[in-house]
Tab-separated table of C-alpha atoms and ligand atoms in Angstrom:
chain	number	residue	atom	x	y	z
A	1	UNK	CA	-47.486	-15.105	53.093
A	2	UNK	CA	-46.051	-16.708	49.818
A	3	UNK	CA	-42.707	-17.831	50.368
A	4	UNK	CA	-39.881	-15.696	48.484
A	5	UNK	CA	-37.677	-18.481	48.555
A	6	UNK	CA	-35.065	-18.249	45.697
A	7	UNK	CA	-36.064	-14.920	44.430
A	8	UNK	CA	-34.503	-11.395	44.987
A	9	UNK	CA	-36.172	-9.522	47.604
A	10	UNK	CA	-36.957	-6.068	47.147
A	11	UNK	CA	-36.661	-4.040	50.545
A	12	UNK	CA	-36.092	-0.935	52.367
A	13	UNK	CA	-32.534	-0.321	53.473
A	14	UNK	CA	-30.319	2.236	54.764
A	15	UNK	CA	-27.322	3.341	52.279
A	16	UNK	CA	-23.998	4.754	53.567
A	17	UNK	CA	-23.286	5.974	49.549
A	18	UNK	CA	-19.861	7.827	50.924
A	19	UNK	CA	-17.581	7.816	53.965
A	20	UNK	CA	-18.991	10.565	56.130
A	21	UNK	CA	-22.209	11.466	54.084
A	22	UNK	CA	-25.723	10.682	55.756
A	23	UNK	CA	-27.230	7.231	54.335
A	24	UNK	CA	-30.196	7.650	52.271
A	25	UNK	CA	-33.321	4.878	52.710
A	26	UNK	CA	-33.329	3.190	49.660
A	27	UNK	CA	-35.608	0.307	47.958
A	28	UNK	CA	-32.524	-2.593	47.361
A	29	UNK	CA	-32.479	-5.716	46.281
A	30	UNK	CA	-31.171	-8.628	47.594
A	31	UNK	CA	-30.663	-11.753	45.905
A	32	UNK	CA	-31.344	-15.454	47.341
A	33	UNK	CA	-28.662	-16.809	49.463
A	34	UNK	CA	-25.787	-19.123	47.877
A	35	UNK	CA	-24.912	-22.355	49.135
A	36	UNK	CA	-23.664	-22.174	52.978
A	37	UNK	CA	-25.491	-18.731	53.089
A	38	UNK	CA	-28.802	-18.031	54.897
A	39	UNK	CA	-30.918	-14.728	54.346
A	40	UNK	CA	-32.545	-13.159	57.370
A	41	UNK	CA	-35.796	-10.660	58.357
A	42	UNK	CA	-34.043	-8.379	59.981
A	43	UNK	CA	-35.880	-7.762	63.437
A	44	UNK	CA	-34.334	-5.427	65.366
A	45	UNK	CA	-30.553	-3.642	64.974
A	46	UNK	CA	-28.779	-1.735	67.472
A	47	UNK	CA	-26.195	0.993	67.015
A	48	UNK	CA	-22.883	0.207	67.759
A	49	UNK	CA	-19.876	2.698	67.422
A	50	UNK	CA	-18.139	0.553	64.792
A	51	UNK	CA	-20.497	1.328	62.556
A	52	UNK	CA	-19.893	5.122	63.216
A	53	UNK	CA	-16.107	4.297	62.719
A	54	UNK	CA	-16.894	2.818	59.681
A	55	UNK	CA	-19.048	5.428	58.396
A	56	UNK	CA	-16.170	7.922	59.178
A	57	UNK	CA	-13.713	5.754	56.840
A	58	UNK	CA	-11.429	4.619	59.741
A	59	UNK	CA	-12.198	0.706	59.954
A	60	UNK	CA	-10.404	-0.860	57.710
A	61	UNK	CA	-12.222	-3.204	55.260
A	62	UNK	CA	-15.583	-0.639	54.805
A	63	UNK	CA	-16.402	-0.155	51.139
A	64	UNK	CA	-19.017	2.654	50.217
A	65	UNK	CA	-21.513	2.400	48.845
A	66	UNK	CA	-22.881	-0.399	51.484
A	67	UNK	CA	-25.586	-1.429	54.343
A	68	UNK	CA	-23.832	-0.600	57.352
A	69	UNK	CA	-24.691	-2.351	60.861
A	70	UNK	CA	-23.598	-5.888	62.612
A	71	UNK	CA	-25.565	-5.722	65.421
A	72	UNK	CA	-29.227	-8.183	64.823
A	73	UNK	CA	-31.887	-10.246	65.318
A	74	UNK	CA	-33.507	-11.858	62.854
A	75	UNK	CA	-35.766	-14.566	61.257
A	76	UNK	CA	-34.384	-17.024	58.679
A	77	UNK	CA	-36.337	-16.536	55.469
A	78	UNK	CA	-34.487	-19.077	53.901
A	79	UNK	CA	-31.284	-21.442	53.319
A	80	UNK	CA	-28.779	-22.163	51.077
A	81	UNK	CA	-27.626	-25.155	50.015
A	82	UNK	CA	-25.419	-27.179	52.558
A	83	UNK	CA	-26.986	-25.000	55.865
A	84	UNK	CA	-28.248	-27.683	58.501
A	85	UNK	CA	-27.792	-25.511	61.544
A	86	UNK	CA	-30.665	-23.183	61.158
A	87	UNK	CA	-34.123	-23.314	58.915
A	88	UNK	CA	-36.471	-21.256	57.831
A	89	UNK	CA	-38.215	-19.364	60.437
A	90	UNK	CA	-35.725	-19.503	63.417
A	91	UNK	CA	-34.421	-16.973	65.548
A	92	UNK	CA	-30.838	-15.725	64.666
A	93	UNK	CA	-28.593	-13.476	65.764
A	94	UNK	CA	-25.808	-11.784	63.420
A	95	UNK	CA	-22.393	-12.385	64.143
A	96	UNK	CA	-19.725	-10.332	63.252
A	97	UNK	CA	-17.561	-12.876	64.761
A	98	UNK	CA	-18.143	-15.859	63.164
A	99	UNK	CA	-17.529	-19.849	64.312
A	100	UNK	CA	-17.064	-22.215	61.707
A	101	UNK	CA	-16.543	-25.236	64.108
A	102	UNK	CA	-13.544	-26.444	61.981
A	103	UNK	CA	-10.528	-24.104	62.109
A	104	UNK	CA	-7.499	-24.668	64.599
A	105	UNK	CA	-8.892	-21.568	66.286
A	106	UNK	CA	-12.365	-22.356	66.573
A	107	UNK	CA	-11.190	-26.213	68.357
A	108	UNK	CA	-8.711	-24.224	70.179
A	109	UNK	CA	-10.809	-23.786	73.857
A	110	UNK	CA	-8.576	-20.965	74.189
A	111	UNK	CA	-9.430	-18.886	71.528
A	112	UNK	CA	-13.099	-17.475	70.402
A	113	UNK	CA	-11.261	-16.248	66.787
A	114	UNK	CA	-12.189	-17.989	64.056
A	115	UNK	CA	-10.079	-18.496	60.590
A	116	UNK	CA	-13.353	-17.350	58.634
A	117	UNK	CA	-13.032	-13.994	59.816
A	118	UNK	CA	-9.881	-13.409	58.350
A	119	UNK	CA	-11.012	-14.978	55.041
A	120	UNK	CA	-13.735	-12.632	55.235
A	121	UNK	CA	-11.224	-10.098	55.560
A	122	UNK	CA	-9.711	-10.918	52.196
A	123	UNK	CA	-12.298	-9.498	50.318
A	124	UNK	CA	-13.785	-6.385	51.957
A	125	UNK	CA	-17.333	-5.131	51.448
A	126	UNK	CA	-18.088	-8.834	49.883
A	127	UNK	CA	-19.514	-12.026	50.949
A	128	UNK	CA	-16.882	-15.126	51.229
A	129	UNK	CA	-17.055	-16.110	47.478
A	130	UNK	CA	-15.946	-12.782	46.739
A	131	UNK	CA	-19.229	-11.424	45.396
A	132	UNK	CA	-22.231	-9.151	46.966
A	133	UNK	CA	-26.034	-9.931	47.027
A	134	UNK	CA	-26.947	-6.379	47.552
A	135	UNK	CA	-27.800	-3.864	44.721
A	136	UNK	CA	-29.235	-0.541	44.372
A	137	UNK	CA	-29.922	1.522	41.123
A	138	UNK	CA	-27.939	-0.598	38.846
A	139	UNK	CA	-24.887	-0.467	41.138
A	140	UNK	CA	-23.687	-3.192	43.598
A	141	UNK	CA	-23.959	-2.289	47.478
A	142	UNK	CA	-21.765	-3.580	49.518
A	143	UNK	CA	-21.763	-5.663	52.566
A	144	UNK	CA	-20.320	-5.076	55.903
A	145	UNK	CA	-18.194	-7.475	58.177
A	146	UNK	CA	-20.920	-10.066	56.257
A	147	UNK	CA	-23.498	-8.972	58.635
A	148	UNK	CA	-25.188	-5.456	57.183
A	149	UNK	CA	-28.066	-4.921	59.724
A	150	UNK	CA	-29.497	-2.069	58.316
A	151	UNK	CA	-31.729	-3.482	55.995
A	152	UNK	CA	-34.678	-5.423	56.093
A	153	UNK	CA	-33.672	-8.718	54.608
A	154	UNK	CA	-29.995	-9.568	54.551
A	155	UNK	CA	-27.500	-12.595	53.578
A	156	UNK	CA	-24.965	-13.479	56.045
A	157	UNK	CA	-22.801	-16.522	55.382
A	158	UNK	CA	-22.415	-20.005	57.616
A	159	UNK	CA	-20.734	-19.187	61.178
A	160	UNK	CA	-22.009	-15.510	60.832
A	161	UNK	CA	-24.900	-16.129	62.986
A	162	UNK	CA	-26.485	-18.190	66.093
A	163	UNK	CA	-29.354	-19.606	66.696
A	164	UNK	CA	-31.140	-18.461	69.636
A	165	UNK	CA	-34.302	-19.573	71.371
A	166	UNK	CA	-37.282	-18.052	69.970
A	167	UNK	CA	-39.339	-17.050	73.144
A	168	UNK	CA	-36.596	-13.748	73.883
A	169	UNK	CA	-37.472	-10.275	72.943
A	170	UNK	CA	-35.853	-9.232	69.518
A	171	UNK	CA	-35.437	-5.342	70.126
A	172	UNK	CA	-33.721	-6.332	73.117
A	173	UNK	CA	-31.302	-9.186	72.868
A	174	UNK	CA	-30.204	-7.615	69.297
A	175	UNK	CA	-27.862	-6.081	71.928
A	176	UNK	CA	-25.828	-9.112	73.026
A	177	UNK	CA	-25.037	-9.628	69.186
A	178	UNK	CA	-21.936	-7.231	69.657
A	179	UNK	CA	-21.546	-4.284	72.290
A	180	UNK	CA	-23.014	-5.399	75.570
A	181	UNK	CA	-21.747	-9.161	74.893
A	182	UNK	CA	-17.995	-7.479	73.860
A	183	UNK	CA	-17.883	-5.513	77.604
A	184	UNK	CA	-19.406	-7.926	79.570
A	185	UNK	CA	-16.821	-11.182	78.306
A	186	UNK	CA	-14.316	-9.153	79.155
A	187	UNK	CA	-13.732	-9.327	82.638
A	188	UNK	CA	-16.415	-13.085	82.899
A	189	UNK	CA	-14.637	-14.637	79.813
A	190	UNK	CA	-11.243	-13.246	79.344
A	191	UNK	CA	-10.042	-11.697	83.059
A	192	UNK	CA	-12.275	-14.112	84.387
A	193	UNK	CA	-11.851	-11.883	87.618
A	194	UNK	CA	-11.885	-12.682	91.252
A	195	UNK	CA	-14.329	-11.944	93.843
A	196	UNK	CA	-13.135	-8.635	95.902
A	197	UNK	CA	-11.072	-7.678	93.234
A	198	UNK	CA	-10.683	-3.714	92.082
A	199	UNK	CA	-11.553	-3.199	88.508
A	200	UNK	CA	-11.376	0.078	86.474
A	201	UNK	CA	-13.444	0.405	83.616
A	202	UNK	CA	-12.449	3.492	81.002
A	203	UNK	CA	-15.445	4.657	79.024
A	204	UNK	CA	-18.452	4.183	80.230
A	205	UNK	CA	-20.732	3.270	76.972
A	206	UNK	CA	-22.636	0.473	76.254
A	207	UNK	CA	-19.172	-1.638	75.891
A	208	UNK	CA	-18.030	-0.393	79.132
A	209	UNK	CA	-21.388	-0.950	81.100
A	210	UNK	CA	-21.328	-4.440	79.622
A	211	UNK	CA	-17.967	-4.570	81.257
A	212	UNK	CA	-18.995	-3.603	84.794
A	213	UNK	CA	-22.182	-5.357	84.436
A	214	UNK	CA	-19.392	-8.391	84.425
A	215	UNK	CA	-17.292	-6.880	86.934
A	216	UNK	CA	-20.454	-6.754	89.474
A	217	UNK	CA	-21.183	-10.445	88.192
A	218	UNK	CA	-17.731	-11.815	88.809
A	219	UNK	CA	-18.316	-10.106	92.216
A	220	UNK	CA	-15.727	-7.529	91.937
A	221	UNK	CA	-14.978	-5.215	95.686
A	222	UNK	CA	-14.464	-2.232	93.834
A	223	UNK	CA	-15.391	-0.523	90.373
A	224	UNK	CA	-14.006	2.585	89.028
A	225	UNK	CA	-16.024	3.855	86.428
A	226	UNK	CA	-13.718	6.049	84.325
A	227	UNK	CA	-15.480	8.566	81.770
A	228	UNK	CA	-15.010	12.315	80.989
A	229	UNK	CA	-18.777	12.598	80.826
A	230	UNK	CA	-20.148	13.537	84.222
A	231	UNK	CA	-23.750	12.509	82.980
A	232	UNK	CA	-22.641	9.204	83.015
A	233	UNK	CA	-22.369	9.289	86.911
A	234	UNK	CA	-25.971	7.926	87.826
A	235	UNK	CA	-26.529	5.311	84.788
A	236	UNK	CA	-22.863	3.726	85.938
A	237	UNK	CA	-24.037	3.308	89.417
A	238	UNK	CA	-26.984	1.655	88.320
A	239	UNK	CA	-25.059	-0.947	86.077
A	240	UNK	CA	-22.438	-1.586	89.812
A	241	UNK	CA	-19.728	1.381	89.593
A	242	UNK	CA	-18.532	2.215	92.907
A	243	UNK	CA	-16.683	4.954	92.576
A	244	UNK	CA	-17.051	7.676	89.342
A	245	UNK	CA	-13.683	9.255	88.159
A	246	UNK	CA	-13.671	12.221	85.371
A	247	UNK	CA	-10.271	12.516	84.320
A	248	UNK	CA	-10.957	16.261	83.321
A	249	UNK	CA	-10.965	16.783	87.058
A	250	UNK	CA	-8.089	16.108	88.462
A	251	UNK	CA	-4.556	17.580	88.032
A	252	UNK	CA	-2.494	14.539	87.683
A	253	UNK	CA	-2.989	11.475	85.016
A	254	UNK	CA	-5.510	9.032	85.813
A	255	UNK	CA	-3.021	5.948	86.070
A	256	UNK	CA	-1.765	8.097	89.004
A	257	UNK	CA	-5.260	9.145	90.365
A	258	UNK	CA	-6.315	5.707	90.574
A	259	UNK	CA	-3.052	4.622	92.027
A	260	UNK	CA	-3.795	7.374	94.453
A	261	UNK	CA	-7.518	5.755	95.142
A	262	UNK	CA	-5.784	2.598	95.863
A	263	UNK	CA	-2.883	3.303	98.211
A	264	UNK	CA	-0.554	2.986	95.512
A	265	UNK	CA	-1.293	-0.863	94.677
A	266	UNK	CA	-3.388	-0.337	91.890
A	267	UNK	CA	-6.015	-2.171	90.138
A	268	UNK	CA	-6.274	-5.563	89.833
A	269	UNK	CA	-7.922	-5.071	86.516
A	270	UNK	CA	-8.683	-2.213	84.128
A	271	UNK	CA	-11.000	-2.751	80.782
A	272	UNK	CA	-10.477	-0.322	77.931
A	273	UNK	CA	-13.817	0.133	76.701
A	274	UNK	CA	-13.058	3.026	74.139
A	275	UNK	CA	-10.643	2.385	71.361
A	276	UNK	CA	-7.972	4.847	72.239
A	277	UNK	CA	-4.490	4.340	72.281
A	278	UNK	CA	-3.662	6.838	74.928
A	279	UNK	CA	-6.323	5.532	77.264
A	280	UNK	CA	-4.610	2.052	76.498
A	281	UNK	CA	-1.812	3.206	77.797
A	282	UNK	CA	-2.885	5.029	80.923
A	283	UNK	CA	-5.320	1.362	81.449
A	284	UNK	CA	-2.361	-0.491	81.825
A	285	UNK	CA	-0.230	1.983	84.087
A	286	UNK	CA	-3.245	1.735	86.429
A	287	UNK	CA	-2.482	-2.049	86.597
A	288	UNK	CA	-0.673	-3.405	90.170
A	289	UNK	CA	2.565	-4.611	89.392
A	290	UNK	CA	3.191	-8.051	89.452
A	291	UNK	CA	-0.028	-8.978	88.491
A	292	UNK	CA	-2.536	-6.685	87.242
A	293	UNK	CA	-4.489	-7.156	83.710
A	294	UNK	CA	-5.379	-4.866	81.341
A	295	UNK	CA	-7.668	-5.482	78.726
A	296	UNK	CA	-7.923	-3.880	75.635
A	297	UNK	CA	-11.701	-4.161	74.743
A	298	UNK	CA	-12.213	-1.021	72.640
A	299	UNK	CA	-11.621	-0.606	68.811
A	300	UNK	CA	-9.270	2.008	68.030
A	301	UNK	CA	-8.689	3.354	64.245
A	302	UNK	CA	-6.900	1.686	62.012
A	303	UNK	CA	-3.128	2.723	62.035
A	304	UNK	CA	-2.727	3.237	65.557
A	305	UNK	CA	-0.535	1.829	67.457
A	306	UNK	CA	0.275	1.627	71.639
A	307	UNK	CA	3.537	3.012	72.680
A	308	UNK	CA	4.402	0.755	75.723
A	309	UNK	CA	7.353	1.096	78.188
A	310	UNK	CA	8.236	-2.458	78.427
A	311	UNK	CA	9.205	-2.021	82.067
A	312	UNK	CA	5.303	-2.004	82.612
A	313	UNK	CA	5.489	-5.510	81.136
A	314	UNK	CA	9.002	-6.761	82.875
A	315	UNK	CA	7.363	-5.577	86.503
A	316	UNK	CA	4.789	-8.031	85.935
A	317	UNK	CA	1.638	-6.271	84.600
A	318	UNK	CA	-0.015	-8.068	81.744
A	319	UNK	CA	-1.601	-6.350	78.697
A	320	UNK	CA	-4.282	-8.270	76.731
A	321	UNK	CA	-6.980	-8.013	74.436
A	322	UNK	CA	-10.551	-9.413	73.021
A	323	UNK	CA	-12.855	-9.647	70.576
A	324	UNK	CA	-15.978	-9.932	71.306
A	325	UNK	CA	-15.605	-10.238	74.868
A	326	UNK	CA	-13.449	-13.357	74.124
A	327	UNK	CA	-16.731	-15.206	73.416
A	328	UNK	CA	-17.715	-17.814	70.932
A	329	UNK	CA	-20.853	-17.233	69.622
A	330	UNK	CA	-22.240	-20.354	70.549
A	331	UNK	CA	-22.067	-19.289	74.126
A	332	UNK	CA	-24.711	-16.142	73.205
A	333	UNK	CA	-27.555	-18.455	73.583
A	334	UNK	CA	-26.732	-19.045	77.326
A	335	UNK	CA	-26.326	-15.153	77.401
A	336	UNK	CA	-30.380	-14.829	76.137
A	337	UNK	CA	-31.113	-17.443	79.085
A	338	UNK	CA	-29.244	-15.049	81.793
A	339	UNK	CA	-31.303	-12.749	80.128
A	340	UNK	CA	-34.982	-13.869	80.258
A	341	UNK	CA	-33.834	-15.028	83.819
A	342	UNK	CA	-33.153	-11.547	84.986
A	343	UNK	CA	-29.263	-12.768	85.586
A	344	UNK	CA	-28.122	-9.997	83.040
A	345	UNK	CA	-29.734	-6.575	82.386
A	346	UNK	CA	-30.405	-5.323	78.795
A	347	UNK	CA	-33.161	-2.935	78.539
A	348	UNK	CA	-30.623	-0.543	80.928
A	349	UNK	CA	-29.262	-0.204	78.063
A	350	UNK	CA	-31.857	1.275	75.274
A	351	UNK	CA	-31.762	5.055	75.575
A	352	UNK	CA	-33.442	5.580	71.840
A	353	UNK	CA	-35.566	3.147	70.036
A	354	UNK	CA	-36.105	4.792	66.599
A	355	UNK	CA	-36.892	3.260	62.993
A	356	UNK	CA	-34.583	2.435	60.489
A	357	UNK	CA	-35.504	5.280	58.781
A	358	UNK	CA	-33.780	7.965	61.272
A	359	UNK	CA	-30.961	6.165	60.766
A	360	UNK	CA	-28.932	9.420	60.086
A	361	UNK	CA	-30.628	10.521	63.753
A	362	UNK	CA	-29.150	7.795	65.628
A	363	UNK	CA	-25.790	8.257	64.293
A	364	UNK	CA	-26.324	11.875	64.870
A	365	UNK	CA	-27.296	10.927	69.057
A	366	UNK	CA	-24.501	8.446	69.398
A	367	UNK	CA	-21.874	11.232	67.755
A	368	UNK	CA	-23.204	13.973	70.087
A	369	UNK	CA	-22.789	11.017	73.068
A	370	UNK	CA	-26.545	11.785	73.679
A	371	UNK	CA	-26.991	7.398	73.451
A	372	UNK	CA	-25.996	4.505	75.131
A	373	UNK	CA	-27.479	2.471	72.799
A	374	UNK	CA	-30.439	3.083	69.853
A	375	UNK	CA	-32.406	0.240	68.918
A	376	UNK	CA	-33.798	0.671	65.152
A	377	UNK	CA	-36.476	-1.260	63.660
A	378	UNK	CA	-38.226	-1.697	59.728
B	401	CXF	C1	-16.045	-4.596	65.474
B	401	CXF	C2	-14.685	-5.085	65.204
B	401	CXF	C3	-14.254	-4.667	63.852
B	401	CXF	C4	-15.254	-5.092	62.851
B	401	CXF	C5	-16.632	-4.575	63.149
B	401	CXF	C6	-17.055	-4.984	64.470
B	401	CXF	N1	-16.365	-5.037	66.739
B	401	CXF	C7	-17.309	-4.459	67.476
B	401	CXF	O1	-17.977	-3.536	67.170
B	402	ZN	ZN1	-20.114	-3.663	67.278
């Protein structure tokens, strides 16, 4: 095929014109990456419910019109100026966390955040210079969290991506670019848990299967699986819950039905996997005092906040949080090994595979909580 190096690209992508209005497939074009930029074939994008917030206007930084998604593999079509990590034709994954190498976080061991991502921050729906490469129409598209998966070629600046072996399945470990890789770091990266320990995991999506999929790794005694969906019973066993709770059922709070579950000691660990502030709160009440960890995993809306009585704190339980499962993304890679080595399970995972074009579907299933995840290709 004749290389399209240095010219705009014409492709198919999906459009998310307004906050809350279905995306329309769209011919866009997308000009050539700048210096310490790379453009990518998109492969394969999953679903993840930040887009949905995003759609619905309640993550901050989202600027209609744009190409939603964060969530990809892809191919490197080609390089700007100053990129030695990848080249043309290599594997990639998007990364809506980036790694620039250089920042005090990034040669911090102790943190996976990164100061590019707050840069990025600085100028929403726009690349780090401040500028888009998408267009549609006449009008400028913009991008999201510099990843925006759901089109076919895409520019995503330096840090914003890995490199991945190029042997792994692309419809699958599109996955471990953000949801399953944000559950499962919680409790192996950031709780780094002990064997025989009792975790509770609230909200059992893809996030919080990712999460007791660690849990089960870490070689947890005991997981509660906490979810208000009762269809979730059977799929949660499969990923190593123990024991199914639905709030809905029971007459007291669930801090105080799993304190009940546990003799009154509590968990050792609980994983918010959901994004609400409430079940933040009632995740950390569940805790054992003295020592238990909560970890706030989950994205809630922007605005929110946790109302905390600090007496949980000053008896000893600790209340935490990650991004991205407190992983770098240079430690995804060694996640796509565990993969192809049957250490970590991914196709569990992929209730819908559907193309790009039924974008508006997918959202549709993962609103109606018909999906753990959708896989979408061109
Ligand atoms: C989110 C965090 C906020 C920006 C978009 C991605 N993380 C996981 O979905
Ligand atoms: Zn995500």
């Amino acid at each position: 095929m004749a290389s399209t190096k240095g010219q705009v690209i014409k492709c198919k992508a999906a459009v998310a014109w307004e906050k809350n209005q279905p995306m329309t497939i769209e011919e866009i074009e997308v000009a050539p990456p700048k210096a310490k930029e790379i453009r990518i074939k998109v492969i394969a994008t999953g679903l993840c419910h930040s887009d949905l917030s995003a759609w619905k206007g309640i993550l901050p930084f989202t600027k209609f019109p744009c190409v939603l998604g964060h969530e990809a593999s892809g191919i490197v079509e080609s390089v700007g100026e100053g990129i030695t990590s990848v080249k043309e034709g290599d594997h990639v994954l998007s990364s809506f966390l980036p790694q620039c190498n250089e920042c005090p976080m990034c040669k911090s061991p102790n943190s996976n955040m990164c100061v590019k991502f707050f840069e990025s921050l600085g100028y929403p729906g726009m690349l780090l210079d401040g500028t888009s490469r998408f267009s549609c129409k006449g009008k400028t598209v913009h991008h999201f969290v510099a990843c925006s998966t759901f089109a076919q070629y895409t520019v995503i600046p330096h840090g914003f991506f890995t490199k991945i072996r190029n042997d792994a399945p692309m419809e699958k470990i599109c996955l471990l670019s953000c949801g399953v890789t944000t559950g499962y770091g919680g409790p192996v990266k950031v709780a780094k848990i002990k064997p025989g320990s009792t975790c509770a995991v609230f909200g059992l999506g893809a996030v919080g299967l990712g999460a007791v999929m660690g849990c089960k790794r870490q070689g947890a005694g005991k997981i509660f699986g906490v979810d208000i969906n009762n269809d979730k019973k059977e799929i949660a066993k499969t990923f190593g819950v123990t024991d199914f709770v639905n709030p809905t059922e029971h007459q007291k709070p669930i801090d105080q039905v799993l304190m009940d579950l546990t003799q009154q000691v509590g968990c050792d660990y609980t994983f918010e996997c959901i994004g609400n502030v409430g079940v933040i709160q009632s995740a950390l009440a569940a805790c054992r005092v003295g020592e238990g960890q909560c970890v706030v995993i989950g994205v809630p809306p922007s605005g929110t906040n946790i109302a905390v009585d600090p007496m949980q704190l000053l008896f000893g339980r600790v209340l935490t949080g990650c991004f991205f499962g407190g992983l770098e993304p240079s430690e995804v890679p060694a996640l796509v090994d565990d993969y192809m080595q049957k250490k970590i399970m991914l196709d569990e995972f992929i209730t819908h595979t559907l193309s790009i074009d039924d974008v508006n579907k997918a959202f549709d299933y993962l609103i109606q909580g018909k999906t753990l995840k959708t896989v979408m290709h061109f």
